[in-house]
PDB file of C-alpha atoms in Angstrom:
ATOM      1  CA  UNK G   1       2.500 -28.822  36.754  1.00  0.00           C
ATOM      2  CA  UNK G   2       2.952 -26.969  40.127  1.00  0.00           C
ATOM      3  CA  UNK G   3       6.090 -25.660  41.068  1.00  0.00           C
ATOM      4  CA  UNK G   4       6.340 -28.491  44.122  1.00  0.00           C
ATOM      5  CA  UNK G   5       5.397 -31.282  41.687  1.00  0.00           C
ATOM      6  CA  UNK G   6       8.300 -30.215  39.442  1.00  0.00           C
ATOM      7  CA  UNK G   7      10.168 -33.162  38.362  1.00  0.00           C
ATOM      8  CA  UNK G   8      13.671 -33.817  38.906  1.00  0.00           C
ATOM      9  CA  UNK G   9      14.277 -31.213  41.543  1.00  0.00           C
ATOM     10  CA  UNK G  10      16.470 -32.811  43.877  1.00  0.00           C
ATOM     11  CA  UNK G  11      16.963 -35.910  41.634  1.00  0.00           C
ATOM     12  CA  UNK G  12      20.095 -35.080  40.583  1.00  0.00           C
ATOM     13  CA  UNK G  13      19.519 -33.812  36.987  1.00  0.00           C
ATOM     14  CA  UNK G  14      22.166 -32.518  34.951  1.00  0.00           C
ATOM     15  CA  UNK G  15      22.767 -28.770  34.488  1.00  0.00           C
ATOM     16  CA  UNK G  16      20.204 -26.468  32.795  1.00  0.00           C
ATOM     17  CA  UNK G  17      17.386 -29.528  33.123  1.00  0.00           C
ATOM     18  CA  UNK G  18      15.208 -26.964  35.278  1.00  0.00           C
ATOM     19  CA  UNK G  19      17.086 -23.834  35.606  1.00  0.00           C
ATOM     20  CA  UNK G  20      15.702 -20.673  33.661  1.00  0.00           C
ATOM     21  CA  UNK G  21      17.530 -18.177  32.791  1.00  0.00           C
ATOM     22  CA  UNK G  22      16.118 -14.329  33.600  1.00  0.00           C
ATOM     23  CA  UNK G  23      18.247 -11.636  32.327  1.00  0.00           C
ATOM     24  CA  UNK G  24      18.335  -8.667  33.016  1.00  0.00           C
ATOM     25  CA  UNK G  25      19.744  -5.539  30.957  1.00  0.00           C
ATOM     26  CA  UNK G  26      19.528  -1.957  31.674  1.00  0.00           C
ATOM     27  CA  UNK G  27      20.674   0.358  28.824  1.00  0.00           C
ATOM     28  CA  UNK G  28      21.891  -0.590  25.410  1.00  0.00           C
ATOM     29  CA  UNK G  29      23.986   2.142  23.955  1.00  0.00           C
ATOM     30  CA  UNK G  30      27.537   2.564  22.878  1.00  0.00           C
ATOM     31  CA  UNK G  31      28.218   5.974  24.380  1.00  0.00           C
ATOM     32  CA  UNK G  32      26.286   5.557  28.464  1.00  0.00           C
ATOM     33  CA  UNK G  33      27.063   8.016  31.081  1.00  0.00           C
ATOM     34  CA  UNK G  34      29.693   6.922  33.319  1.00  0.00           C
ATOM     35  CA  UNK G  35      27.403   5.910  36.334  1.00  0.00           C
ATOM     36  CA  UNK G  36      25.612   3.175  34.102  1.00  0.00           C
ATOM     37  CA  UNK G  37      28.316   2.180  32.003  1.00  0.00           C
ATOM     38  CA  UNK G  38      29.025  -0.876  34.035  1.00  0.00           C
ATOM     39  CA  UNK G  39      25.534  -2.202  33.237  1.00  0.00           C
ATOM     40  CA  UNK G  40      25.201  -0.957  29.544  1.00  0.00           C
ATOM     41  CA  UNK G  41      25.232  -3.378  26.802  1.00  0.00           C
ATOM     42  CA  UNK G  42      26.086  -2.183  23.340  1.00  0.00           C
ATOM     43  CA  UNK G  43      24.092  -2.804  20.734  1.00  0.00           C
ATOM     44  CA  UNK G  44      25.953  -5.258  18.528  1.00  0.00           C
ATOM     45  CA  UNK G  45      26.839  -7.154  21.733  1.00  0.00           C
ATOM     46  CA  UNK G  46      23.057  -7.106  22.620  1.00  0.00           C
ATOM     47  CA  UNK G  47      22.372  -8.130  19.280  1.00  0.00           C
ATOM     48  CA  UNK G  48      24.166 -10.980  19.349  1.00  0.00           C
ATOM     49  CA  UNK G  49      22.811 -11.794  22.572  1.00  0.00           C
ATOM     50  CA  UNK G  50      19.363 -11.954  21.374  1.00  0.00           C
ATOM     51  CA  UNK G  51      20.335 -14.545  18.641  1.00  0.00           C
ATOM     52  CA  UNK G  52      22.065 -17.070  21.077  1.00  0.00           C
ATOM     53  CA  UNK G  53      18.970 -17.075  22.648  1.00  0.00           C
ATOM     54  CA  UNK G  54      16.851 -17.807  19.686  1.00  0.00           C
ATOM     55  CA  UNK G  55      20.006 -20.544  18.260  1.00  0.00           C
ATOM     56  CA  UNK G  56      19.436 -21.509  22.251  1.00  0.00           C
ATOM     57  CA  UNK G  57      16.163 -23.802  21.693  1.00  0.00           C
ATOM     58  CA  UNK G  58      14.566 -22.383  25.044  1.00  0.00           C
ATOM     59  CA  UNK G  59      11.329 -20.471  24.646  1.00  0.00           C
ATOM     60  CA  UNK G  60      10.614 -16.604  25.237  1.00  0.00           C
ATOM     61  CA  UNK G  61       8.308 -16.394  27.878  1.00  0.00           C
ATOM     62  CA  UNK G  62       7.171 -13.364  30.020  1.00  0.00           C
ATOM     63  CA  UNK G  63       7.230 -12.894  34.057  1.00  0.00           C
ATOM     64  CA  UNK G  64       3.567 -13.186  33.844  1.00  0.00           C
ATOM     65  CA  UNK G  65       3.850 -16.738  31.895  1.00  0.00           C
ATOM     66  CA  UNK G  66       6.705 -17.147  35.146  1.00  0.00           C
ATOM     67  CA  UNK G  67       4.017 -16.232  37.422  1.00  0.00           C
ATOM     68  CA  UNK G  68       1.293 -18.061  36.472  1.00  0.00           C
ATOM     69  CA  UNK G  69       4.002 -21.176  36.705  1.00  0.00           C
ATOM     70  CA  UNK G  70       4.779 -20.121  40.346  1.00  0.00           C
ATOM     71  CA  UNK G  71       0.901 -20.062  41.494  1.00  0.00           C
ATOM     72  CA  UNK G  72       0.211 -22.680  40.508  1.00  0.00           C
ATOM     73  CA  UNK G  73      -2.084 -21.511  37.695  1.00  0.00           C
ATOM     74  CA  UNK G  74      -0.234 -22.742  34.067  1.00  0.00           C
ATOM     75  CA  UNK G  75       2.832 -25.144  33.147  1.00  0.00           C
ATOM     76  CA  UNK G  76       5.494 -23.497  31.421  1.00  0.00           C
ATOM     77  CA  UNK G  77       6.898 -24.387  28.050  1.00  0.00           C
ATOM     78  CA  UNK G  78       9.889 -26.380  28.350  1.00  0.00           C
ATOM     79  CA  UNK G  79      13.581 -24.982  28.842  1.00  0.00           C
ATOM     80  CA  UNK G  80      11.792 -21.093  29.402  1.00  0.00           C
ATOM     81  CA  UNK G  81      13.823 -18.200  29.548  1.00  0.00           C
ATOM     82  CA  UNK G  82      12.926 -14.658  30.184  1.00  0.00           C
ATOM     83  CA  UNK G  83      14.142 -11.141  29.452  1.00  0.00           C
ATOM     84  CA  UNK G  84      13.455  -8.202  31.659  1.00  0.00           C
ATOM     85  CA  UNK G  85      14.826  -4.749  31.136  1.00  0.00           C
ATOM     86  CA  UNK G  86      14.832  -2.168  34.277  1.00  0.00           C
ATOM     87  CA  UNK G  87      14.585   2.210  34.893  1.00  0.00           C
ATOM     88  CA  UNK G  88      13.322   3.236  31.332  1.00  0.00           C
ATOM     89  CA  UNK G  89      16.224   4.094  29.462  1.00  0.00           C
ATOM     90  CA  UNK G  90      15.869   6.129  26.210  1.00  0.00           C
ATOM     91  CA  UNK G  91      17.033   2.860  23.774  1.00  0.00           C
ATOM     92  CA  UNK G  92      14.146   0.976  25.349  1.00  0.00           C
ATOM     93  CA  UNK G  93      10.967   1.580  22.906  1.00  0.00           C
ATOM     94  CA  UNK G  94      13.472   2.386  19.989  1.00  0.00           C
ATOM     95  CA  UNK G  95      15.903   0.108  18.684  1.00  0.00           C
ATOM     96  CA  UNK G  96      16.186  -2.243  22.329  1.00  0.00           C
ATOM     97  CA  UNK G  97      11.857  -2.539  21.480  1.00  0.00           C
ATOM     98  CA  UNK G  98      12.909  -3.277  17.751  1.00  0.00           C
ATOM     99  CA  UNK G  99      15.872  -5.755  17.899  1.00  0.00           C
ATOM    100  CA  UNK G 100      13.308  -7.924  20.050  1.00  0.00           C
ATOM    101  CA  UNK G 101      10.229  -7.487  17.625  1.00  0.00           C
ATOM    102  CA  UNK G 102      12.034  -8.542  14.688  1.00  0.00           C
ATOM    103  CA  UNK G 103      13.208 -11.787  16.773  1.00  0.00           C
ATOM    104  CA  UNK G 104       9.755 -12.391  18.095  1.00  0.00           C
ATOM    105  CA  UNK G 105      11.263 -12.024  21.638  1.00  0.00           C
ATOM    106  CA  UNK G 106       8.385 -11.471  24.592  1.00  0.00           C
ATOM    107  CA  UNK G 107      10.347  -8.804  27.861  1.00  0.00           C
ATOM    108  CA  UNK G 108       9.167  -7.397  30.619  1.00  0.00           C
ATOM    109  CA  UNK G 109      10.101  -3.622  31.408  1.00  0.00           C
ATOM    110  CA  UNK G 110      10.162  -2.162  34.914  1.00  0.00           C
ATOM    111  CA  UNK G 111      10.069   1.310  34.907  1.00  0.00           C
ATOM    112  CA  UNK G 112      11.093   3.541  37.268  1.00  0.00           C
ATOM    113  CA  UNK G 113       8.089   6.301  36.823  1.00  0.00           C
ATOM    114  CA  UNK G 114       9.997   9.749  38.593  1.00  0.00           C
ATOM    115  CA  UNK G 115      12.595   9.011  36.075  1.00  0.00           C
ATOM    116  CA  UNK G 116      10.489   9.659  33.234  1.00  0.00           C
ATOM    117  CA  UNK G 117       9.275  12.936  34.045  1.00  0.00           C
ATOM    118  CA  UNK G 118      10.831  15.759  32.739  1.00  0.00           C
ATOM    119  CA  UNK G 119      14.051  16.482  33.838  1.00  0.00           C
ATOM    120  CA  UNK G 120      13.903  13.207  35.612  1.00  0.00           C
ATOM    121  CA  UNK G 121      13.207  15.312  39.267  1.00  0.00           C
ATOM    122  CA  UNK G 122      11.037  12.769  40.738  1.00  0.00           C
ATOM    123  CA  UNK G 123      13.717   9.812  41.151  1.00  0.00           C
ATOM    124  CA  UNK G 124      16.899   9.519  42.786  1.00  0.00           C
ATOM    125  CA  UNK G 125      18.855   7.800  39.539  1.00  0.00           C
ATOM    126  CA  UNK G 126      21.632  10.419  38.154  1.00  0.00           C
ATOM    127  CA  UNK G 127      21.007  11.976  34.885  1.00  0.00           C
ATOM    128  CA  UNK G 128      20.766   9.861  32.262  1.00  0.00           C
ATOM    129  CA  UNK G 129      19.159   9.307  28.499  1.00  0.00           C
ATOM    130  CA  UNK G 130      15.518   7.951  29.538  1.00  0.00           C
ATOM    131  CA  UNK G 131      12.346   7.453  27.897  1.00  0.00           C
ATOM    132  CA  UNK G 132       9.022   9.410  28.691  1.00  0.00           C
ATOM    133  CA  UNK G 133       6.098   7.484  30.781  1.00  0.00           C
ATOM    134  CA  UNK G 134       4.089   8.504  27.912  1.00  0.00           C
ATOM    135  CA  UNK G 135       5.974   5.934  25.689  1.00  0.00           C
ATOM    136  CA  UNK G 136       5.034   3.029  28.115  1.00  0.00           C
ATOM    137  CA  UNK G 137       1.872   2.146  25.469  1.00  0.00           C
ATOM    138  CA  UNK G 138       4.816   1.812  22.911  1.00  0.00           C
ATOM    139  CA  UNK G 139       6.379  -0.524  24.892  1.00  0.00           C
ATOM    140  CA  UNK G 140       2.845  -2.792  24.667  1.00  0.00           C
ATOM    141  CA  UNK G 141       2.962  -2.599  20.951  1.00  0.00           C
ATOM    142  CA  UNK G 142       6.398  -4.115  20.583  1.00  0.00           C
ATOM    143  CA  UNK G 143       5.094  -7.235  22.628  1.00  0.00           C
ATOM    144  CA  UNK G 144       6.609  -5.914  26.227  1.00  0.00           C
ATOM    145  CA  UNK G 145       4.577  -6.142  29.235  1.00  0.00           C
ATOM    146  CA  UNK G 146       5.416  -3.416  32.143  1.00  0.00           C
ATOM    147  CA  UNK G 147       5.929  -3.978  35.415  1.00  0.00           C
ATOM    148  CA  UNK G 148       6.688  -1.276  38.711  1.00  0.00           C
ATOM    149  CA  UNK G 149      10.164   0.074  39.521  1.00  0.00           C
ATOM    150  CA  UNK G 150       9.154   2.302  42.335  1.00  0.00           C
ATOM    151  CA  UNK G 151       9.334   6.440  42.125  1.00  0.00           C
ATOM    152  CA  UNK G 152      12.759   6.982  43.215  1.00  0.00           C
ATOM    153  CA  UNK G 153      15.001   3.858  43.041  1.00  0.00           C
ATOM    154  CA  UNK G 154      15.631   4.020  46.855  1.00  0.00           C
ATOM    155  CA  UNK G 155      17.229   0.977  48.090  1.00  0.00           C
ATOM    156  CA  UNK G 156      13.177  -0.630  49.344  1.00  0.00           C
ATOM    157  CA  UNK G 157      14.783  -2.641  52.111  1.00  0.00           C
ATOM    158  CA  UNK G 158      16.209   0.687  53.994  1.00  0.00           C
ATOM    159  CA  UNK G 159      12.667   2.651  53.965  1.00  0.00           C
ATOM    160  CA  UNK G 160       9.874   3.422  56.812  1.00  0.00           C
ATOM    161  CA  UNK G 161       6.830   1.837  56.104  1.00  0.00           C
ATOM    162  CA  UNK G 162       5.391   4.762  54.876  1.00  0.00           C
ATOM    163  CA  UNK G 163       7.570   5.669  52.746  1.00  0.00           C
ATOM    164  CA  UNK G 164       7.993   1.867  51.045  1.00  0.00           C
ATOM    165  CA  UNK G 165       4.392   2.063  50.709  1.00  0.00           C
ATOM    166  CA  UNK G 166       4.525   5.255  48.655  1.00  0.00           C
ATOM    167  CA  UNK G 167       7.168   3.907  46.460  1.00  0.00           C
ATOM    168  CA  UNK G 168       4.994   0.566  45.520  1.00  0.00           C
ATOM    169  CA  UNK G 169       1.915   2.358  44.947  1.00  0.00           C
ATOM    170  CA  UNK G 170       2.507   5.650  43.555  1.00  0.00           C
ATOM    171  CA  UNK G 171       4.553   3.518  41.071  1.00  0.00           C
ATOM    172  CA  UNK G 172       1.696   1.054  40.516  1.00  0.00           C
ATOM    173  CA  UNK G 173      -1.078   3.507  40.435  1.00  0.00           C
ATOM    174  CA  UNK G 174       1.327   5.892  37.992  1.00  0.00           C
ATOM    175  CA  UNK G 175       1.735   3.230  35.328  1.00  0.00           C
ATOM    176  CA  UNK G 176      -1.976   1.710  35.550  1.00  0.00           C
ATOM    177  CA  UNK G 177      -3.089   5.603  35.202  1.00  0.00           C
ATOM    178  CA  UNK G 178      -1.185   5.661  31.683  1.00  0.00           C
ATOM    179  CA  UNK G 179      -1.574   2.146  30.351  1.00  0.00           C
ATOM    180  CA  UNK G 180      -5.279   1.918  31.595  1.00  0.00           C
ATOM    181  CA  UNK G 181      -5.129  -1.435  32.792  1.00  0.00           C
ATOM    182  CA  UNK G 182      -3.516  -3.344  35.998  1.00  0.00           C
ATOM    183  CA  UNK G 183       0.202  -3.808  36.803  1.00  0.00           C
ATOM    184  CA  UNK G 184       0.726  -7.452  38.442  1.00  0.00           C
ATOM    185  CA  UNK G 185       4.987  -7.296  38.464  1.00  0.00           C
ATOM    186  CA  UNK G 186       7.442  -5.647  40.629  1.00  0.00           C
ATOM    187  CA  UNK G 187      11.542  -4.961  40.223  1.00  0.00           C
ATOM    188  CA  UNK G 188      13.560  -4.427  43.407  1.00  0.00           C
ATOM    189  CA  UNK G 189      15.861  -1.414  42.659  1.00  0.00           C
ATOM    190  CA  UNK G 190      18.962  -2.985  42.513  1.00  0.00           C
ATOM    191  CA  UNK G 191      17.342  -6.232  43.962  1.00  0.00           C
ATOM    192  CA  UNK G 192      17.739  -5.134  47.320  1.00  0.00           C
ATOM    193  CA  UNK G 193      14.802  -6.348  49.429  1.00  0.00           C
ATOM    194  CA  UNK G 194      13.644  -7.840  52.666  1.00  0.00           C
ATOM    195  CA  UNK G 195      10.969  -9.847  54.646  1.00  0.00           C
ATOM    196  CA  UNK G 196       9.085  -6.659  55.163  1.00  0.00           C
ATOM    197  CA  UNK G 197       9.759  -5.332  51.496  1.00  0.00           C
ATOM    198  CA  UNK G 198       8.738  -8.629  50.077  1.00  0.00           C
ATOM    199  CA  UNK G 199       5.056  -8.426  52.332  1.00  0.00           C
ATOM    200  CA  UNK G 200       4.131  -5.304  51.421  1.00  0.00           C
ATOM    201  CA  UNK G 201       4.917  -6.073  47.681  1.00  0.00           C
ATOM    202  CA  UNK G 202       2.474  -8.581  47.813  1.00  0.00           C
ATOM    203  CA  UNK G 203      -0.152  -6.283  50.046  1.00  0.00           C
ATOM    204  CA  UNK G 204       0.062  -3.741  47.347  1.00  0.00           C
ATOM    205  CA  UNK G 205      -1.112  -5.743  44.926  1.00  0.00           C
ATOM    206  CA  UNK G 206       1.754  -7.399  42.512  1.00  0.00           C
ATOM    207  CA  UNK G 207       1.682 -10.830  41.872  1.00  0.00           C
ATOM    208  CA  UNK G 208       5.627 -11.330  41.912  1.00  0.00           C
ATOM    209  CA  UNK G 209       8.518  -9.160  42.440  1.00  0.00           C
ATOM    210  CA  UNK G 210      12.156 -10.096  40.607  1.00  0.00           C
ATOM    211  CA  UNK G 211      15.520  -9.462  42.550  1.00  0.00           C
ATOM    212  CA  UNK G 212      19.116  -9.267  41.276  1.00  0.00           C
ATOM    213  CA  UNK G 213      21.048 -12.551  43.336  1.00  0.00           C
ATOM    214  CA  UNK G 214      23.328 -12.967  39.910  1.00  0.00           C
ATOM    215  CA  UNK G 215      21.447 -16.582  39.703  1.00  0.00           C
ATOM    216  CA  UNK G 216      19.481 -18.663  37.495  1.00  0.00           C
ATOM    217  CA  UNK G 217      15.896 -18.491  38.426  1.00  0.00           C
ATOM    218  CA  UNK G 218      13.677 -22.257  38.255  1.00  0.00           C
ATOM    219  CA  UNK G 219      10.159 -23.881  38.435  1.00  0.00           C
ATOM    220  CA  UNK G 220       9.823 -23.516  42.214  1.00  0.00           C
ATOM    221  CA  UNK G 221      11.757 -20.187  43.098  1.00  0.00           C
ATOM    222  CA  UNK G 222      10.384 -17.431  45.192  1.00  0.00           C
ATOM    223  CA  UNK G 223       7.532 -15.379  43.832  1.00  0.00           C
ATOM    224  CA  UNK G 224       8.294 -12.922  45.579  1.00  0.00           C
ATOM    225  CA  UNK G 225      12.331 -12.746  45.203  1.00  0.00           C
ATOM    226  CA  UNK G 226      12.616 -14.132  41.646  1.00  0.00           C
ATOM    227  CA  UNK G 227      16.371 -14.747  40.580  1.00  0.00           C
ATOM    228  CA  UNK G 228      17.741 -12.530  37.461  1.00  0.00           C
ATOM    229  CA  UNK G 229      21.070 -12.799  36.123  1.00  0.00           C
ATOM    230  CA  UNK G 230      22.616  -9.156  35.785  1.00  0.00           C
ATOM    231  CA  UNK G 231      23.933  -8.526  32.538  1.00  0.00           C
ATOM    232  CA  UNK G 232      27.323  -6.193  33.048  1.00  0.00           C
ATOM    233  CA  UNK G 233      29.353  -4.714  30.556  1.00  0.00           C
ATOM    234  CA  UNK G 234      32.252  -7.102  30.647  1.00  0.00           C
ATOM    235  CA  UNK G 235      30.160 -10.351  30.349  1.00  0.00           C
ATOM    236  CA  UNK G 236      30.805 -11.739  26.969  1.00  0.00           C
ATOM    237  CA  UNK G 237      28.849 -13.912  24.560  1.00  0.00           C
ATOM    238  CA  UNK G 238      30.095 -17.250  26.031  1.00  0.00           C
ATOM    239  CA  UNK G 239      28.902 -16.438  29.405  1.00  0.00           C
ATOM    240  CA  UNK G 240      25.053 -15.668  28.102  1.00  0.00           C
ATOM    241  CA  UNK G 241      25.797 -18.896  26.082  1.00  0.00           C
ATOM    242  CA  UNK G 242      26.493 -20.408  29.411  1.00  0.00           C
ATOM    243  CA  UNK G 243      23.776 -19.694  31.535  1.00  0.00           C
ATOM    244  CA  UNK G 244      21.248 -20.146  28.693  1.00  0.00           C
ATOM    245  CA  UNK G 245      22.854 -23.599  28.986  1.00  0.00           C
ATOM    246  CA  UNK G 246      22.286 -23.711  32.698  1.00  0.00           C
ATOM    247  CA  UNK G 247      26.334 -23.312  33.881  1.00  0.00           C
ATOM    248  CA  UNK G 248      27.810 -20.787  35.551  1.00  0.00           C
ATOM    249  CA  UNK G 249      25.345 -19.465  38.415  1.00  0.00           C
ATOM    250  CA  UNK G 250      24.268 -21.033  40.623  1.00  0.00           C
ATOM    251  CA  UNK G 251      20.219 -22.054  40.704  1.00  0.00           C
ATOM    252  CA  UNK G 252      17.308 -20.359  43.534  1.00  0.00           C
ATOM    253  CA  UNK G 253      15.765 -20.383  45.626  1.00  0.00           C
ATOM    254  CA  UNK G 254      18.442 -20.685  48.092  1.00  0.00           C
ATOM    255  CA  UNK G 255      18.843 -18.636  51.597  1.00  0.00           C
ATOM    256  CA  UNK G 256      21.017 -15.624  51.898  1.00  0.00           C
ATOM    257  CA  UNK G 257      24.526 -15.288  52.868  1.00  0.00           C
ATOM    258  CA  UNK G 258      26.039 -14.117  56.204  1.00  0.00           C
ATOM    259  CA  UNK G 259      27.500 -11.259  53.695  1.00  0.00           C
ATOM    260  CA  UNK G 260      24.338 -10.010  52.650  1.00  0.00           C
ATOM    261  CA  UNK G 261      22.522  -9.884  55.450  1.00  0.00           C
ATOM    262  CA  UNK G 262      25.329  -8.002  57.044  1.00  0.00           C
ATOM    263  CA  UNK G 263      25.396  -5.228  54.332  1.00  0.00           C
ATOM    264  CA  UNK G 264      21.729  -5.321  54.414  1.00  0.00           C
ATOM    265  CA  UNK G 265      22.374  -4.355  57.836  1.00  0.00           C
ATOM    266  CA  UNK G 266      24.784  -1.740  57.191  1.00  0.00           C
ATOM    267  CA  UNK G 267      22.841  -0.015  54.508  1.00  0.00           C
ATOM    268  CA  UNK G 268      19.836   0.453  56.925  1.00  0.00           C
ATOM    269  CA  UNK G 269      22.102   2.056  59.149  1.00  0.00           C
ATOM    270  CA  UNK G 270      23.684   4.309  56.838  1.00  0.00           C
ATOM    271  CA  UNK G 271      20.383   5.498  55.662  1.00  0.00           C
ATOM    272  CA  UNK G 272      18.782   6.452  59.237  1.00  0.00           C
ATOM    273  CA  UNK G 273      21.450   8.802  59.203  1.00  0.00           C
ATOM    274  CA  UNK G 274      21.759   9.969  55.944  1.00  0.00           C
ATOM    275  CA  UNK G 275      18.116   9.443  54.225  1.00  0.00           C
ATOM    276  CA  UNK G 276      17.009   7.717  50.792  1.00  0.00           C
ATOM    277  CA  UNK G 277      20.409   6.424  49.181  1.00  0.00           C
ATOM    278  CA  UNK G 278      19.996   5.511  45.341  1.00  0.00           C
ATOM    279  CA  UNK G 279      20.250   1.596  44.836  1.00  0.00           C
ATOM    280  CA  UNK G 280      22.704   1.171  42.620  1.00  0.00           C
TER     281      UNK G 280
END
């Protein structure tokens, strides 16, 4: 089943019929610096997150299974949901990697490789507890595929060419260098990306790149600008209940808004003057 011979789209369905959830966490920790706190999930909370969705009756699938769906290539199990994590933090191939294995929960990681050198010098993200690019294998043993974050975590959509080119494919060549093997998926830092961001994407090489929107993704959404649903601090168990239900976001692939096109705008400006500015 392609993604335009989905059925029901259009036909009035009821809620959740097509939607699929994609969340996405950052850190899981009780004790996060203050500059991630917002989008750090503890660990009972993520715990009990991770058994809705298995009580849920949708199916753990990867971006890649997503993919696949999106070209064209492979029908997706029904009622799919997906779980992506994003920058590398330290819980990620410890206890985050284990609370999923023991579930039998497929995730996608996108790592943000300056991060996770020492001292974290090579990226623009503030200090923080993060793994080392030399765990990333670990990551494949738990069941995780990896996707690209870019170098820094610059907001992509801000960039000269040449310098959104280096982010995509230092990442890229970075991660394929310690995993041995191809990397097909891409995370917009903070999900901010463009027309031109979302071209080069696909000239460098990745078969899909996920954004933020705060929206549940679906059959026929964007390859390229794949909906996640951002998973904040103050979200509680009934909202993850909710949107693995298909209520309370609203479903893509729909246009952007006057608003953020206009900050889009704004942020482009700010950065001519003032260089690289962190996405978050």
């Amino acid at each position: 089943m392609t993604a335009a011979a989905a059925p029901g789209h259009g036909q009035g369905q009821g809620p959740g019929q097509h939607s699929i959830p994609v969340f996405l966490y950052h850190a899981v920790m009780d004790d996060p610096p203050g500059w991630i706190a917002e989008f750090t999930v503890r660990p009972r909370e993520f715990a009990a997150h991770l058994d809705a969705i298995v009580d849920s009756g949708r199916t753990p699938v990867t971006v890649s299974a997503l993919s696949d769906h999106l070209a064209g290539r492979a029908p997706l199990p029904p009622r799919p949901v997906v779980l992506t994590f994003d920058d590398g933090f330290a819980d990620l191939p410890g206890p985050t990697a284990e609370a999923l294995a023991g579930r039998g929960l497929p995730a996608t990681a996108y790592l943000t490789t300056g991060a996770l050198t020492p001292g974290g010098r090579g990226s623009l993200l503030p200090p923080a507890p993060m793994m080392a690019l030399e765990q990333a294998p670990l990551l494949e043993q738990y069941g995780m595929e990896v996707g690209g974050h870019t170098v820094t975590h610059a907001q992509l959509d801000t960039l000269s060419s040449k310098a959104l080119a280096y982010e995509l494919r230092e990442s890229k060549a970075v991660l394929e260098d310690t995993l041995g093997h191809g990397i097909r998926h891409l995370a917009y830092p903070h999900g901010y990306n463009s027309r031109g961001v979302r071209a080069m994407a696909a000239r460098t090489g990745y078969e899909t790149a996920v954004a933020v929107r705060h929206a549940l993704s679906s059959g026929w959404d964007e390859r390229y600008r794949i909906s996640r649903l951002i998973v904040r601090q103050g979200h509680t168990l009934a909202d993850v209940e909710g949107w693995l239900a298909g209520r309370g976001a609203r479903t893509a692939p729909y246009r952007d808004g006057p608003k953020t096109v206009g900050w889009r705008w704004y942020r482009r400006a700010r950065a001519a003057v003032r260089g690289p500015v962190f996405a978050g």
